Short mmCIF file of C-alpha atoms in Angstrom, two decimals:
data_model
loop_
_atom_site.label_atom_id
_atom_site.label_comp_id
_atom_site.label_asym_id
_atom_site.label_seq_id
_atom_site.Cartn_x
_atom_site.Cartn_y
_atom_site.Cartn_z
CA UNK A 26 18.38 -42.01 6.09
CA UNK A 27 18.57 -38.55 6.96
CA UNK A 28 21.39 -37.12 5.89
CA UNK A 29 24.14 -36.19 8.61
CA UNK A 30 26.70 -32.89 8.51
CA UNK A 31 29.52 -34.82 6.81
CA UNK A 32 27.07 -36.40 4.80
CA UNK A 33 26.11 -32.99 3.78
CA UNK A 34 29.55 -31.63 3.38
CA UNK A 35 31.00 -34.40 1.14
CA UNK A 36 28.09 -33.99 -1.27
CA UNK A 37 28.24 -30.43 -1.59
CA UNK A 38 31.84 -30.89 -2.00
CA UNK A 39 31.22 -33.77 -4.19
CA UNK A 40 29.22 -30.59 -6.05
CA UNK A 41 26.15 -33.50 -5.98
CA UNK A 42 24.47 -31.21 -3.94
CA UNK A 43 24.38 -27.78 -4.37
CA UNK A 44 23.67 -25.23 -1.49
CA UNK A 45 25.27 -21.83 -2.77
CA UNK A 46 26.52 -19.29 -1.35
CA UNK A 47 27.65 -20.91 1.71
CA UNK A 48 29.58 -18.31 3.79
CA UNK A 49 30.67 -19.70 6.70
CA UNK A 50 30.15 -23.63 7.00
CA UNK A 51 30.52 -23.62 10.60
CA UNK A 52 27.45 -21.26 10.99
CA UNK A 53 25.24 -23.02 8.92
CA UNK A 54 26.40 -26.80 8.65
CA UNK A 55 23.77 -28.20 10.77
CA UNK A 56 24.12 -31.14 12.79
CA UNK A 57 21.84 -32.97 10.38
CA UNK A 58 20.86 -29.59 8.24
CA UNK A 59 21.47 -26.65 6.51
CA UNK A 60 20.58 -23.68 7.34
CA UNK A 61 19.46 -20.67 4.66
CA UNK A 62 18.51 -17.12 4.30
CA UNK A 63 16.19 -14.68 3.90
CA UNK A 64 16.23 -12.75 0.11
CA UNK A 65 15.20 -9.43 -0.55
CA UNK A 66 12.51 -10.19 -2.30
CA UNK A 67 8.65 -11.38 -1.20
CA UNK A 68 5.46 -11.29 -2.75
CA UNK A 69 2.73 -9.33 -0.28
CA UNK A 70 -0.96 -10.69 -0.04
CA UNK A 71 -3.01 -7.35 -1.32
CA UNK A 72 -6.26 -6.82 1.19
CA UNK A 73 -8.04 -6.00 -1.59
CA UNK A 74 -13.19 -6.21 -2.75
CA UNK A 75 -12.66 -9.30 -4.63
CA UNK A 76 -14.92 -12.01 -3.63
CA UNK A 77 -12.53 -14.35 -3.88
CA UNK A 78 -9.11 -15.77 -5.75
CA UNK A 79 -10.16 -18.87 -8.50
CA UNK A 80 -7.35 -20.23 -8.34
CA UNK A 81 -7.03 -21.34 -12.75
CA UNK A 82 -7.31 -17.46 -12.64
CA UNK A 83 -4.01 -16.29 -13.28
CA UNK A 84 -4.59 -12.37 -13.45
CA UNK A 85 -6.22 -12.77 -10.20
CA UNK A 86 -3.60 -14.42 -8.17
CA UNK A 87 -1.37 -11.80 -10.14
CA UNK A 88 -3.18 -8.68 -8.99
CA UNK A 89 -4.09 -10.50 -5.33
CA UNK A 90 -0.13 -9.83 -4.82
CA UNK A 91 2.45 -7.10 -5.12
CA UNK A 92 6.60 -7.24 -4.95
CA UNK A 93 8.70 -5.42 -2.51
CA UNK A 94 12.67 -5.94 -2.14
CA UNK A 95 13.94 -4.61 1.17
CA UNK A 96 16.55 -2.42 0.40
CA UNK A 97 20.40 -2.19 2.21
CA UNK A 98 20.06 -2.93 5.63
CA UNK A 99 16.33 -2.55 5.66
CA UNK A 100 14.41 -4.56 7.22
CA UNK A 101 10.39 -6.12 5.93
CA UNK A 102 8.16 -6.35 8.88
CA UNK A 103 5.57 -9.65 9.12
CA UNK A 104 2.61 -7.90 11.40
CA UNK A 105 0.27 -10.42 13.55
CA UNK A 106 -2.15 -12.93 10.77
CA UNK A 107 0.19 -11.85 7.31
CA UNK A 108 1.15 -14.01 5.02
CA UNK A 109 4.07 -13.48 2.33
CA UNK A 110 5.35 -15.34 0.28
CA UNK A 111 9.24 -14.91 0.58
CA UNK A 112 12.67 -16.06 -0.41
CA UNK A 113 15.92 -18.05 0.14
CA UNK A 114 19.18 -16.28 -0.28
CA UNK A 115 20.52 -19.72 -1.17
CA UNK A 116 20.47 -21.91 -4.77
CA UNK A 117 19.85 -25.02 -3.99
CA UNK A 118 19.45 -28.29 -6.72
CA UNK A 119 18.92 -31.80 -5.12
CA UNK A 120 19.96 -35.12 -6.36
CA UNK A 121 17.94 -37.34 -7.95
CA UNK A 122 18.02 -39.97 -4.95
CA UNK A 123 17.52 -36.91 -2.62
CA UNK A 124 14.64 -35.56 -1.07
CA UNK A 125 15.36 -31.78 1.17
CA UNK A 126 12.45 -31.01 3.77
CA UNK A 127 12.01 -27.34 4.61
CA UNK A 128 11.36 -27.10 8.23
CA UNK A 129 11.61 -23.45 10.39
CA UNK A 130 14.39 -22.88 12.71
CA UNK A 131 13.47 -23.01 16.68
CA UNK A 132 14.46 -19.57 16.97
CA UNK A 133 11.61 -17.73 14.47
CA UNK A 134 8.76 -20.38 15.77
CA UNK A 135 9.12 -19.03 19.29
CA UNK A 136 8.45 -15.79 18.24
CA UNK A 137 5.53 -17.42 15.94
CA UNK A 138 7.11 -17.38 12.97
CA UNK A 139 6.00 -19.90 10.44
CA UNK A 140 8.20 -21.10 7.45
CA UNK A 141 5.99 -22.52 5.15
CA UNK A 142 2.55 -23.58 5.08
CA UNK A 143 1.92 -26.68 2.71
CA UNK A 144 5.22 -26.81 0.70
CA UNK A 145 8.02 -28.10 3.07
CA UNK A 146 9.69 -30.69 0.50
CA UNK A 147 11.91 -29.89 -2.55
CA UNK A 148 11.70 -32.54 -4.72
CA UNK A 149 14.83 -35.16 -6.50
CA UNK A 150 16.06 -32.41 -9.03
CA UNK A 151 13.78 -29.38 -8.44
CA UNK A 152 16.90 -26.72 -8.28
CA UNK A 153 16.31 -22.99 -7.69
CA UNK A 154 15.82 -20.38 -5.01
CA UNK A 155 12.75 -21.33 -2.48
CA UNK A 156 9.84 -19.92 -2.10
CA UNK A 157 9.28 -19.51 1.88
CA UNK A 158 5.19 -19.01 3.57
CA UNK A 159 6.31 -16.55 5.54
CA UNK A 160 3.39 -15.79 8.69
CA UNK A 161 3.23 -14.45 11.91
CA UNK A 162 1.36 -17.00 14.55
CA UNK A 163 1.45 -14.24 17.13
CA UNK A 164 0.36 -10.97 18.69
CA UNK A 165 3.10 -8.79 17.98
CA UNK A 166 5.54 -7.61 14.70
CA UNK A 167 8.89 -9.22 13.93
CA UNK A 168 11.18 -8.15 11.81
CA UNK A 169 12.42 -10.06 9.63
CA UNK A 170 16.31 -9.21 8.27
CA UNK A 171 17.52 -9.84 5.19
CA UNK A 172 20.74 -12.42 5.48
CA UNK A 173 19.36 -14.04 8.73
CA UNK A 174 19.28 -17.63 8.62
CA UNK A 175 15.21 -17.99 8.42
CA UNK A 176 14.84 -22.06 7.60
CA UNK A 177 16.72 -25.38 7.12
CA UNK A 178 17.04 -28.07 5.60
CA UNK A 179 17.28 -31.74 5.88
CA UNK A 180 17.96 -34.02 2.54
CA UNK A 181 16.56 -37.45 3.18
CA UNK A 182 18.13 -40.31 0.81
CA UNK A 183 15.87 -42.48 -1.04
CA UNK A 184 16.33 -46.61 -1.76
CA UNK A 185 16.53 -45.21 -5.19
CA UNK A 186 16.90 -42.13 -7.80
CA UNK A 187 13.72 -41.11 -8.64
CA UNK A 188 13.71 -41.91 -12.46
CA UNK A 189 11.40 -39.12 -13.17
CA UNK A 190 12.85 -35.68 -10.67
CA UNK A 191 11.44 -32.71 -10.59
CA UNK A 192 12.93 -30.42 -13.59
CA UNK A 193 12.07 -28.94 -16.92
CA UNK A 194 11.27 -32.89 -19.07
CA UNK A 195 8.20 -33.22 -16.54
CA UNK A 196 7.28 -29.08 -17.12
CA UNK A 197 8.25 -28.73 -13.45
CA UNK A 198 6.51 -24.51 -12.88
CA UNK A 199 8.70 -23.98 -10.07
CA UNK A 200 12.51 -25.32 -11.85
CA UNK A 201 15.08 -22.89 -11.60
CA UNK A 202 12.59 -20.22 -10.31
CA UNK A 203 15.38 -16.88 -8.94
CA UNK A 204 12.58 -15.39 -6.29
CA UNK A 205 9.64 -15.79 -4.37
CA UNK A 206 6.99 -17.04 -6.76
CA UNK A 207 3.01 -16.51 -6.70
CA UNK A 208 1.03 -19.68 -6.81
CA UNK A 209 1.34 -21.25 -10.37
CA UNK A 210 -1.55 -23.81 -9.67
CA UNK A 211 -3.74 -22.93 -13.06
CA UNK A 212 -1.05 -25.14 -14.60
CA UNK A 213 -2.18 -27.60 -13.57
CA UNK A 214 -4.34 -30.18 -16.16
CA UNK A 215 -7.83 -29.92 -13.72
CA UNK A 216 -7.36 -26.06 -14.76
CA UNK A 217 -6.67 -27.28 -18.31
CA UNK A 218 -2.73 -26.64 -18.22
CA UNK A 219 -0.33 -29.53 -18.56
CA UNK A 220 1.13 -30.28 -15.68
#
């Protein structure tokens, strides 16, 4: 079952579902979703002369990204073909009986801006700001302004609560993230990590 605006507001008011700060309920609560705003931090992928990135090399991943923070009243220009990691302004906490789906807003999609490549799911138990995988598929640069509504979350109720929700007990890599996070895939078991 997908939560309606009534269900979402009930869950938020009870404290079971956290989306904060919600500065304008009338604007941000949609019929079956919550609009999230763009944060100020971005991780830009550098065009370097390396032959490739090895996912199991934390050093290579860190060398490939550069953090940018947009000043107050500034904007981030997303050029055609660019891929950057952004973050939501809001922090969320997903209860163990829900999953949240990160979706783009159709108004930005019509400008060829997409908000996720593959990571469109927030697991039950996830806490933190959401990293957005921003791409410009169009032919013109698009100015993104921190504070603008950039994405939306829909919520699906599970048939039973997750027995092993996302979180520190599972060693979840992105729990409590406070901004965009580069890949931590090198922590996966197949690369010698414990996850």
